[in-house]
XYZ file of C-alpha atoms in Angstrom:
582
model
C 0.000 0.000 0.000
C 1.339 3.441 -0.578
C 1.716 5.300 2.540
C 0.256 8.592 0.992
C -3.347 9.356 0.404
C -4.421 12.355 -1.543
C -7.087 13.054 1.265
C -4.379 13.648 3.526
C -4.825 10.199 5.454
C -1.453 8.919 6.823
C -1.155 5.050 6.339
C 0.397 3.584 9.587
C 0.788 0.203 8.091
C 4.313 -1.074 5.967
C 5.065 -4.377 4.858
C 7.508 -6.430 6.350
C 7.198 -4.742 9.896
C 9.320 -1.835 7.696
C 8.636 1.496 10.017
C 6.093 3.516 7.781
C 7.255 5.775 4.781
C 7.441 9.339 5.790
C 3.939 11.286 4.497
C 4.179 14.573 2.922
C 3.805 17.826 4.204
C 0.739 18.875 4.975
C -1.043 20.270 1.957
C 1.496 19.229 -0.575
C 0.048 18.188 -3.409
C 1.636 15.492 -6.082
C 3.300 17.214 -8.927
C 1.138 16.620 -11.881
C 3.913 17.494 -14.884
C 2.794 19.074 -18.604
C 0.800 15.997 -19.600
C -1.074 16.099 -16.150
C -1.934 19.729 -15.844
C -3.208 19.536 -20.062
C -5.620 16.602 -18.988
C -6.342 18.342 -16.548
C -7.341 21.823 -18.100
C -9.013 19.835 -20.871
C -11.301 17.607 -18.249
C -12.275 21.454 -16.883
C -13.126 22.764 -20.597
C -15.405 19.666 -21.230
C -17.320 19.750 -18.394
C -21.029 20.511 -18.592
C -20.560 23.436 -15.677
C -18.062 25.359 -18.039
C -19.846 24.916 -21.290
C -23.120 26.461 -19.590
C -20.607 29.204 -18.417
C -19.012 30.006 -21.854
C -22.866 29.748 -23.216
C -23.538 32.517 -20.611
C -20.381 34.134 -21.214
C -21.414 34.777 -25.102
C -24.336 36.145 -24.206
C -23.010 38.829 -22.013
C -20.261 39.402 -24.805
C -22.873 39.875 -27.576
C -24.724 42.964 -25.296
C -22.167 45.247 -26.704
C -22.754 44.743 -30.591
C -26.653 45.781 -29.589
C -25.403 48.272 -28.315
C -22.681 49.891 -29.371
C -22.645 51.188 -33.333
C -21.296 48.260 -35.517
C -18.905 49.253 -38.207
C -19.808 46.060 -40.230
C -23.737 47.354 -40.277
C -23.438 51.001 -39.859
C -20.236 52.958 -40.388
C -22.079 56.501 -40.685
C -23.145 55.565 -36.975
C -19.459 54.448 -36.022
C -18.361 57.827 -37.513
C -20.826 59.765 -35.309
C -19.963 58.068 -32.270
C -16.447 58.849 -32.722
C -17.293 62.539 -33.708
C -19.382 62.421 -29.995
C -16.995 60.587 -27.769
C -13.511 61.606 -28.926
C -11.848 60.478 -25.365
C -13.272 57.168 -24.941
C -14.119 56.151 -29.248
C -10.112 55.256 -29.801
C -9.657 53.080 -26.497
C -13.110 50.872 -27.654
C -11.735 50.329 -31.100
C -8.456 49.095 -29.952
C -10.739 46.609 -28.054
C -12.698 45.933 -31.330
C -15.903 47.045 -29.871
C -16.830 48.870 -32.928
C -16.953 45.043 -34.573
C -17.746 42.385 -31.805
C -19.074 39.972 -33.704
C -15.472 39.299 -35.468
C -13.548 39.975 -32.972
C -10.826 38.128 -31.323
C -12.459 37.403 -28.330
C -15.837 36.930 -29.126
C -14.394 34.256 -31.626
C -12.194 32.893 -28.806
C -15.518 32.682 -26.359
C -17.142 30.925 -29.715
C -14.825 28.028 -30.323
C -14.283 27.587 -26.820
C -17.730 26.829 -26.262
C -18.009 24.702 -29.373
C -14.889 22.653 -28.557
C -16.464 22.237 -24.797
C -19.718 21.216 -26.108
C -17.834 18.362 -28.580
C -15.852 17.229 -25.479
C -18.867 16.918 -23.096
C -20.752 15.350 -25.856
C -18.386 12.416 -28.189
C -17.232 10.542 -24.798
C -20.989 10.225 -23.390
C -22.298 8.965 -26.688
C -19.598 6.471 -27.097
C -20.546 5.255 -22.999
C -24.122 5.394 -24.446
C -23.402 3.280 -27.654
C -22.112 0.895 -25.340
C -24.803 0.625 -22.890
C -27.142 0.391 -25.487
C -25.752 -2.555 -26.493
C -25.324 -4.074 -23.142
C -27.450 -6.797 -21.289
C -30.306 -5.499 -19.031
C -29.119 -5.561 -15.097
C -29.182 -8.885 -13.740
C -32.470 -9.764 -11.612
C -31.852 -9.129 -7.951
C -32.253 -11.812 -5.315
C -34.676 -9.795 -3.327
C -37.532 -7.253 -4.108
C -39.066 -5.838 -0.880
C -36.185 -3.087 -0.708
C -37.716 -1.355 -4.359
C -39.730 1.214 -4.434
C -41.958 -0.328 -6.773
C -43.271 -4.121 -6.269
C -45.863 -6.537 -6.336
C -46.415 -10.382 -6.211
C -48.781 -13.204 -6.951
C -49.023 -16.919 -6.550
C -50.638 -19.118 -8.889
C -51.467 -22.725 -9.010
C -48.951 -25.204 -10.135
C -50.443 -25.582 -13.853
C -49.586 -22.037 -14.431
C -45.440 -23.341 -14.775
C -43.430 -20.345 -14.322
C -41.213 -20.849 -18.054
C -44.988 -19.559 -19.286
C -45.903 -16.661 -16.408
C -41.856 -15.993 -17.347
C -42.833 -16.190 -21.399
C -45.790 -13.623 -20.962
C -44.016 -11.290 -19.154
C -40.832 -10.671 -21.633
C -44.234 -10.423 -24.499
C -46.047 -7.873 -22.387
C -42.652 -5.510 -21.369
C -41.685 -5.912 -25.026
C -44.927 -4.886 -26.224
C -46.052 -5.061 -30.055
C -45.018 -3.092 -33.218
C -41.650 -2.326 -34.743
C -40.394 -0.402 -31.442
C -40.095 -2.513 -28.058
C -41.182 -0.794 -25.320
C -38.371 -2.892 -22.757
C -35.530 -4.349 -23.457
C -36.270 -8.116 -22.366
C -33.783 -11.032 -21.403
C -35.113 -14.233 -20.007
C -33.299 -16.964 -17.986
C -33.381 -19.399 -15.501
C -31.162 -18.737 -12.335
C -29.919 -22.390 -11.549
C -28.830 -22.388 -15.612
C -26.493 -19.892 -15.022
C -24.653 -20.933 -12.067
C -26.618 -19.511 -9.074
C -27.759 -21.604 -6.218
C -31.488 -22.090 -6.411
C -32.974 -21.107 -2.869
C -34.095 -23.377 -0.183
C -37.302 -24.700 -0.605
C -37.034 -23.716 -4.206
C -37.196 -26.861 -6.298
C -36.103 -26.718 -10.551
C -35.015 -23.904 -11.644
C -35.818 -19.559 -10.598
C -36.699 -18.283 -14.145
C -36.434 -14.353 -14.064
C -37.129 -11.790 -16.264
C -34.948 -8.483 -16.463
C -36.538 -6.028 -18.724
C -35.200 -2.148 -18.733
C -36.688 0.810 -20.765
C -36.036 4.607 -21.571
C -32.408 4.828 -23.199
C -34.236 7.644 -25.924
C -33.741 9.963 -22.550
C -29.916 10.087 -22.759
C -30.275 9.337 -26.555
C -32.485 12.667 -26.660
C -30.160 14.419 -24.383
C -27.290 13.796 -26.700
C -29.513 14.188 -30.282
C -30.149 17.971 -28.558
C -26.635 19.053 -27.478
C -25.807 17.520 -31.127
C -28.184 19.576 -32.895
C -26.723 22.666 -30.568
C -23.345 22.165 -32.138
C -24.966 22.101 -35.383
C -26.834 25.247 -34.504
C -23.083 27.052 -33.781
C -22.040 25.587 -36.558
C -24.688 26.974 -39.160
C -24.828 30.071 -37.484
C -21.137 30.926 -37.819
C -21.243 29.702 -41.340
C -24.425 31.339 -42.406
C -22.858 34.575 -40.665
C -19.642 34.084 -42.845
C -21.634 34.136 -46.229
C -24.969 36.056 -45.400
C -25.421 39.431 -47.600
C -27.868 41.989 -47.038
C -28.608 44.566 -48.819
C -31.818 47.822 -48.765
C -32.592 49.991 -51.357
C -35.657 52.526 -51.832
C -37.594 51.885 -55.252
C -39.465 54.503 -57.165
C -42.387 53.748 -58.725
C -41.700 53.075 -62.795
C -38.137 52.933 -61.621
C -35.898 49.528 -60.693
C -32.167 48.345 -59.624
C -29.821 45.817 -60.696
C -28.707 43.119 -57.812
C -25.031 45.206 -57.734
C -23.597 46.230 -54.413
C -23.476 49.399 -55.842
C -27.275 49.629 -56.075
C -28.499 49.295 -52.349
C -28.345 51.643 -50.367
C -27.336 50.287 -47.766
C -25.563 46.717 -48.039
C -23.904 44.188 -45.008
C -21.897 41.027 -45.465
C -19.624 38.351 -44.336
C -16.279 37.719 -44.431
C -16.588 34.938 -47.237
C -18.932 36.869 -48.878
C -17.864 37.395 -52.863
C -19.231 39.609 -54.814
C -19.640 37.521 -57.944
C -22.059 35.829 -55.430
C -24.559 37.775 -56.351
C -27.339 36.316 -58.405
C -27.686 38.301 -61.583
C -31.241 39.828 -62.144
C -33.267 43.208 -62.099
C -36.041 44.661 -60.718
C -38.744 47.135 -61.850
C -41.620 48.586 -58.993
C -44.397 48.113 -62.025
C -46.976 49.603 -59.521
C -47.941 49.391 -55.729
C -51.125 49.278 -54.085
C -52.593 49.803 -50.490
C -55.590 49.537 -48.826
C -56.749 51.066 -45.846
C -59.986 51.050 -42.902
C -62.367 53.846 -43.348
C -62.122 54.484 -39.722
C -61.762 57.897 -38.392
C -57.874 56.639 -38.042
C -57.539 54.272 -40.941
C -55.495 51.409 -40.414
C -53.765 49.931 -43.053
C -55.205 46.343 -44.250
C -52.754 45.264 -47.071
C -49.690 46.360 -48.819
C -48.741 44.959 -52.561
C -45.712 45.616 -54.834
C -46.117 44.250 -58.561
C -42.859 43.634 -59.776
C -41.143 42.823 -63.244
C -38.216 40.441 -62.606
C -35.443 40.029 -65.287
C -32.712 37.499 -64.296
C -31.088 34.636 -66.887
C -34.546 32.345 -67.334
C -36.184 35.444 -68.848
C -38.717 38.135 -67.306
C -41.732 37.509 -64.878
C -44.223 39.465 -62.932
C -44.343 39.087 -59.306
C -45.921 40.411 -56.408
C -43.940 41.201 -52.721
C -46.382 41.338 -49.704
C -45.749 42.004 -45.936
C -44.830 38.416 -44.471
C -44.911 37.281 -47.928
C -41.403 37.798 -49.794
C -40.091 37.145 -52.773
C -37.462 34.176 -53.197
C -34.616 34.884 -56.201
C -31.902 32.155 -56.240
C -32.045 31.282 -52.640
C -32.077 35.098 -51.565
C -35.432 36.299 -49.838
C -36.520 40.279 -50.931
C -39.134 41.227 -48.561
C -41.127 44.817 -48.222
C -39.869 46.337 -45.512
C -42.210 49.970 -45.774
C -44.065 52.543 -48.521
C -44.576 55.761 -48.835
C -44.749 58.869 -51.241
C -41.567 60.167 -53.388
C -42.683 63.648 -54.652
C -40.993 64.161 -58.161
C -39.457 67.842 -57.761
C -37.970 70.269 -60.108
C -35.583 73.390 -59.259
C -34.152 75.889 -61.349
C -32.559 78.924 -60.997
C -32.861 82.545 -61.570
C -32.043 81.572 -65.574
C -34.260 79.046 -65.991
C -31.436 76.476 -65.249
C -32.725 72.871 -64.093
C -30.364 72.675 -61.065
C -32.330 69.386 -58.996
C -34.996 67.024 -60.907
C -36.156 63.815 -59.069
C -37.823 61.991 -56.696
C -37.428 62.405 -52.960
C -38.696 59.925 -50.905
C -40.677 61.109 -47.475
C -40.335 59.261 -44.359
C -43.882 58.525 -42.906
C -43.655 59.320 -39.018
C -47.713 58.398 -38.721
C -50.280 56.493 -39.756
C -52.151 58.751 -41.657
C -48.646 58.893 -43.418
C -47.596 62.642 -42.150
C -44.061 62.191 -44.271
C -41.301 64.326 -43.560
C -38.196 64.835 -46.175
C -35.630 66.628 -46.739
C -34.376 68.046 -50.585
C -30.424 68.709 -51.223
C -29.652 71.179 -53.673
C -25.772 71.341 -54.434
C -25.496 72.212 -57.530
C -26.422 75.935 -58.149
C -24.590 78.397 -60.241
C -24.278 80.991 -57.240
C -22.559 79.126 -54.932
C -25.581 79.188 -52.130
C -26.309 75.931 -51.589
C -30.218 74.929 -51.230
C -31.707 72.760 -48.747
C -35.302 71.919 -48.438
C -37.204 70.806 -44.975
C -40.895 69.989 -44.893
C -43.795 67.718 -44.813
C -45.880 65.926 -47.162
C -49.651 65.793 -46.457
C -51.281 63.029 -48.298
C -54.753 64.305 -47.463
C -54.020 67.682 -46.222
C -56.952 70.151 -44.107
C -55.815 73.693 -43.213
C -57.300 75.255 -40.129
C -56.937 77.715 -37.486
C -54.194 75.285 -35.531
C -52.393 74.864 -38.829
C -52.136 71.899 -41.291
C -52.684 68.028 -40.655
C -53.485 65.232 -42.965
C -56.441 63.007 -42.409
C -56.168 60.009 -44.474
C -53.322 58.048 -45.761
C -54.128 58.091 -49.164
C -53.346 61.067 -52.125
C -57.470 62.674 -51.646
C -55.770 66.283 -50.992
C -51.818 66.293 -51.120
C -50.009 69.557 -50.124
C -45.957 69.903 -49.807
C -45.042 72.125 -47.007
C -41.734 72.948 -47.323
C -39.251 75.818 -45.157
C -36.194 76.896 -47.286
C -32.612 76.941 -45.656
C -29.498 78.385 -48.096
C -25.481 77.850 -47.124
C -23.060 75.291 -47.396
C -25.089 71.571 -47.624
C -21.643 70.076 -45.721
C -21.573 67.352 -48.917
C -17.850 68.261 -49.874
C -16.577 67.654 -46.027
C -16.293 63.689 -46.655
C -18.408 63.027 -43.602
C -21.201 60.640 -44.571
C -24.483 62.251 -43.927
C -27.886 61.307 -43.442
C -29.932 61.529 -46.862
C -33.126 62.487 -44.562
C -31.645 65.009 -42.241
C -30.405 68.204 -43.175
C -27.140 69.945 -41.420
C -28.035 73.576 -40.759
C -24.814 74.496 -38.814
C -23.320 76.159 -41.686
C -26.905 77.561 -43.257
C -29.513 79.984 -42.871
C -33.027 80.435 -42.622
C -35.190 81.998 -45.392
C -37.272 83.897 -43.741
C -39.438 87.129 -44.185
C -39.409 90.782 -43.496
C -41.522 90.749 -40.112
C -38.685 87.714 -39.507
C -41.057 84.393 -40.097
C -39.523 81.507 -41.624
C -40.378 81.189 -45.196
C -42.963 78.472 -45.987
C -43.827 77.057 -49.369
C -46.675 74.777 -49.971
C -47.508 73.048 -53.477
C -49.662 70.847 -54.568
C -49.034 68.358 -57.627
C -48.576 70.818 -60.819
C -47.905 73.663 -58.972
C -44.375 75.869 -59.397
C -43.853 78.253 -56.824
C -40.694 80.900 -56.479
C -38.074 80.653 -53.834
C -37.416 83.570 -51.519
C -34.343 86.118 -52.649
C -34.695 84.956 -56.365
C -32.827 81.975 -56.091
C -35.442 80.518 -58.591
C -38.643 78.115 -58.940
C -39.590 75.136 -57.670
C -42.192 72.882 -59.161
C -43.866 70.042 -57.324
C -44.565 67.363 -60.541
C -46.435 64.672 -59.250
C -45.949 62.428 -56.178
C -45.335 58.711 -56.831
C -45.036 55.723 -54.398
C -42.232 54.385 -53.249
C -41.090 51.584 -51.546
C -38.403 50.175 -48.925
C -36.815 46.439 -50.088
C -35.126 44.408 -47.739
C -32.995 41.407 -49.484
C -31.266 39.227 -47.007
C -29.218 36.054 -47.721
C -28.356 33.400 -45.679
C -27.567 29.788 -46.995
C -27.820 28.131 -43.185
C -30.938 29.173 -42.804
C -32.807 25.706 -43.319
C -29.925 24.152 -41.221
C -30.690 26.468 -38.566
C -34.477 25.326 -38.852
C -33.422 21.597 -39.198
C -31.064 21.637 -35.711
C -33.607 24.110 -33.736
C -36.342 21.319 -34.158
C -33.878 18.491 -33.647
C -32.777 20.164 -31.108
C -36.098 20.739 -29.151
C -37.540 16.964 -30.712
C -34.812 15.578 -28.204
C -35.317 17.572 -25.318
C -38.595 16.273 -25.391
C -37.104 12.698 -25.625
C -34.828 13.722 -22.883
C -37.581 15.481 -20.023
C -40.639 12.838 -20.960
C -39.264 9.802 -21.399
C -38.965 7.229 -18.078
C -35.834 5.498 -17.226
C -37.413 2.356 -16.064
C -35.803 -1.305 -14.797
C -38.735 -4.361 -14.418
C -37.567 -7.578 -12.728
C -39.530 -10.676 -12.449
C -38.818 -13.795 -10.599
C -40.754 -16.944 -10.908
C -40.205 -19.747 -8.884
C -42.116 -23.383 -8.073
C -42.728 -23.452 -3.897
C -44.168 -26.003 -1.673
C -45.418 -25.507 1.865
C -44.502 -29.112 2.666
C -47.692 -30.917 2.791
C -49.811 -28.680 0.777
C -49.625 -29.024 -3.488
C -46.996 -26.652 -5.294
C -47.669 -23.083 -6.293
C -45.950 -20.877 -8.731
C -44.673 -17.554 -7.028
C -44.533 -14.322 -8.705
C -42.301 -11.894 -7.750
C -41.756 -8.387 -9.650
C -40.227 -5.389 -8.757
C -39.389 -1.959 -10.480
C -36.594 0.988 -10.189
C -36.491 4.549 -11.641
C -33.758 6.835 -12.301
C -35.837 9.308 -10.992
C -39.281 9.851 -9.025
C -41.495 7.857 -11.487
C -45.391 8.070 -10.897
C -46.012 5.641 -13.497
C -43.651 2.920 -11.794
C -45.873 1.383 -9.619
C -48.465 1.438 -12.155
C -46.373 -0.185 -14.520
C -45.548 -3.185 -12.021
C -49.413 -3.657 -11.600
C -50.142 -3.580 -15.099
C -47.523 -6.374 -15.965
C -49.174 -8.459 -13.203
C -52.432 -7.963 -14.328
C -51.663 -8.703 -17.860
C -50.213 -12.259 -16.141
C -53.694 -12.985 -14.353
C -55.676 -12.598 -17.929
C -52.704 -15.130 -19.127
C -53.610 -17.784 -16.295
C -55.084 -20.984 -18.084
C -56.787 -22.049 -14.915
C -57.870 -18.785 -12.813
C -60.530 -20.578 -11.320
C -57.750 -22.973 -9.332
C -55.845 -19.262 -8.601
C -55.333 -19.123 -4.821
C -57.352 -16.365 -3.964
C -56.205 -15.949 -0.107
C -52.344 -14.885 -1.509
C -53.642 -12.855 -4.004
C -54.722 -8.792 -2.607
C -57.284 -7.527 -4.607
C -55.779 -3.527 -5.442
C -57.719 -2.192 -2.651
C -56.063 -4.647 0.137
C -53.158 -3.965 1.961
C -49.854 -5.769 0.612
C -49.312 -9.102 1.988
C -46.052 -10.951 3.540
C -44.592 -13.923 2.468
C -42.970 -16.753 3.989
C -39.656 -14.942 3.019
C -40.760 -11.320 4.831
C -40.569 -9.980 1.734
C -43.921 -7.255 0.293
C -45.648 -8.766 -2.471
């Protein structure tokens, strides 16, 4: 015997009367070398209670990319941020806050997590493969101590190789599936000593049931690798891209043509599946409620990719699938087609500007960049759109969502726009910092308001403006991602075996049938069945009754059943010769 013992135990016996080793030093632990402390570290990375913390872990280390402006998504935002928070903007990019999701450590917490998960998970499905192919638990020599139990005792012509034959049918049950697994055999057969007063041999039955519960539980942490798996791949090839549509107008599926576009790091853009688009016409319909509601929204679309051209239609909920890429309608509203020209008559602005609803009566504010002008003094335009608009006392609202009365109410601001800075701007803001106010002699703001076909003149003769007609537009949202029906596939798996794994009983049914003679009265065949869950079972005791009462409809001579050591279910259990509940 060594005379250590990790718990700190001194042995005080040697061999050989040899006085006792010396024990080390209190608290001294063995030296465990390289090979020791990398077993070590790895047994701590594939343990369940560290891959539940790295899950928790990525959580928390996925609050920042909500959070904080992603350069990936958003680099106008990024920019801002940086323009807001000069002090603290450098020290988060050196800690690649300003792209989380591809960061180092957000990758690290990633793999580790996967590589935990594929530890915990390849050594308890090979322990499982082998215990599914192991024999059921041998039959124990007594039942009373089970929490589960029952007995009976039948006449002699009742021979226990049939009460043993009936039970393995009824625990393996009928169809395809078995509901136990079932082996039969006789005690005496395979070596034991048959009991005293036992004569031939003790058949038993050992039947056990509910290996889908760990087989669930590892189908689901499989199908949560998968998940990882098809998440960080579908994250490494997914595109996105918006764009705004005009009415009669279209786009080609170029980077170039959203405008706004995300993608992955594998992402290629010769990925792109070739086609066009044209917004052929758009409808909506609305409630004629004093607030209408809208009740459907539908873009007709003409389609042009290699197979030829096709009209479709793009509904909320309902998008439109192009080579594996999904478009979907994302919002509408009203473009008003405007024209500005100078004091000479020059065009210096002609086209659409799409208006931002902010209501649901589709109140749509805008804003209208004019750079180019011959006198140097930039134009911007800031106003509303009223689809249906009602002057009054209190001012100007609109009342319905549709074009019944549209007015353009427009102030007029003249200065430098800020376009030749390099900063990106927003497209539906204006920057005023560097601008002034048109306004009038008593000192009001200048305000314009057209309606479609109207021309009006802008203050301090910097020319016309001319409201042409006001066509729909809408917002398109196409989005990417080839894991997407792997992420459907694993999510079901994945919650298919957690049911396996929380509903399904872990259940062990043993039977023992022996032939028994009180001496001078005729020989009986005793029953003897007993059952053990993993867990607190309900259904265990039940299932022990039902296999017994499945083995009284089996007696071929019930009428010659001893009836005084046999409880109905509403006596109390009886004792046999052996002590032992039955």
């Amino acid at each position: 015997m060594s005379g250590y013992r990790p718990e700190g135990i001194e042995n005080a016996f040697a061999e050989d009367g040899a006085p006792a080793p010396a024990s080390r030093p209190s608290g001294e632990l063995p030296a465990l070398g390289v090979v020791g402390w990398l077993r070590w570290g790895w047994r701590q990375l594939t343990s369940m209670r560290v891959a539940l913390l790295l899950l928790m872990l990525l959580a928390v280390a996925a609050v920042p990319g909500s959070t904080i402006p992603q350069r990936p998504q958003d680099p106008s935002k990024v920019v801002e941020f940086f323009d807001d928070n000069p002090g603290v903007a450098p020290w988060l990019d050196k800690l690649q806050m300003f792209d989380v999701y591809g960061s180092v450590w957000f990758s690290a917490i990633y793999l580790l997590l996967f590589v935990s998960l594929v530890g915990c998970i390849l050594p308890r499905a090979k322990v499982h493969w082998i215990a599914l192919r192991a024999r059921p638990p041998r039959t124990p020599r007594r039942m009373g101590r089970y929490p589960a139990q029952g007995a009976r005792v039948y006449a002699a012509s009742y021979t226990p190789a049939q009460v043993a034959d009936a039970a393995a049918a009824h625990l393996r049950g009928r169809g395809p599936l078995p509901r136990f697994r079932v082996e039969q055999g006789t005690e005496t057969s395979a070596g034991a000593r048959a009991p005293e007063g036992e004569p031939g041999p003790v058949h038993v039955v050992a039947a056990e049931r509910g290996y889908l519960r760990e087989t669930g539980n590892i189908v689901f942490h499989l199908a949560l690798v998968g998940l990882l798996v098809a998440v960080g791949l579908g994250q490494a090839l997914q595109y996105r891209g918006q764009a705004i549509v005009v009415q009669g107008r279209g786009f080609a599926n170029s980077v170039s043509a959203y405008d706004t576009f995300s993608e992955g790091p594998w992402f290629r853009e010769e990925n792109l599946p070739p086609f066009t688009m044209v917004l052929d016409d758009f409808t909506s319909t609305f409630t004629d409620d004093a607030m209408p509601v809208a009740k459907d929204f539908t873009a007709f679309v003409s389609v042009t990719d290699p197979a030829g051209t096709r009209l479709e239609t793009i509904k909320v909920n309902h998008p439109l699938t192009i080579e594996g890429a999904k478009v979907y309608l994302q919002g509408n509203g009203y473009a008003p087609r405007l024209t500005v020209k100078d004091a000479d008559g020059n065009v210096t602005f002609a086209g659409t500007v799409p208006f931002i609803p902010e209501d649901q009566v589709y109140t749509s504010r805008g804003v209208v960049k004019v750079p180019d002008v011959v006198t140097g003094e930039q134009i911007g335009l800031v106003g509303y759109l009223l689809p249906t608009a009602q002057l009054s006392a209190q001012g100007v609202r609109s009342l319905h969502p549709d074009l019944l009365n549209p007015v353009l109410v427009l102030t007029v601001w003249t200065g430098d726009l800020g376009l030749d800075d390099g900063v990106p701007q927003n497209v539906y803001e204006l920057e005023t910092e560097k601008m002034t106010q048109a306004r009038t002699a008593d000192g009001q703001p200048v305000t314009l308001m057209l309606a479609p076909g109207t021309t009006v003149d802008l203050p301090d003769g910097l020319g016309t403006l001319t409201l042409d007609d006001i066509p729909r537009f809408v917002a398109l949202d196409l989005r990417h991602d080839p894991a997407l029906t792997w992420i459907a596939i694993f999510a079901f798996t994945a919650i298919g075996g957690l049911m396996l794994s929380l509903f399904t009983p872990r259940r062990r049914v043993w039977l023992r049938v022996s032939t028994r003679s009180d001496g001078d009265g005729p020989a009986r065949t005793v029953v003897e069945t007993a059952g053990l869950a993993r867990t607190d079972d309900a259904g265990l005791q039940p299932e022990v009754d039902a296999l017994l009462a499945f083995l009284d409809t089996r007696d071929p001579a019930p009428d010659d059943r001893p009836a005084e050591d046999n409880p109905t279910p509403d006596d109390s259990p009886a004792t046999d010769d052996l002590g032992e509940t039955r």
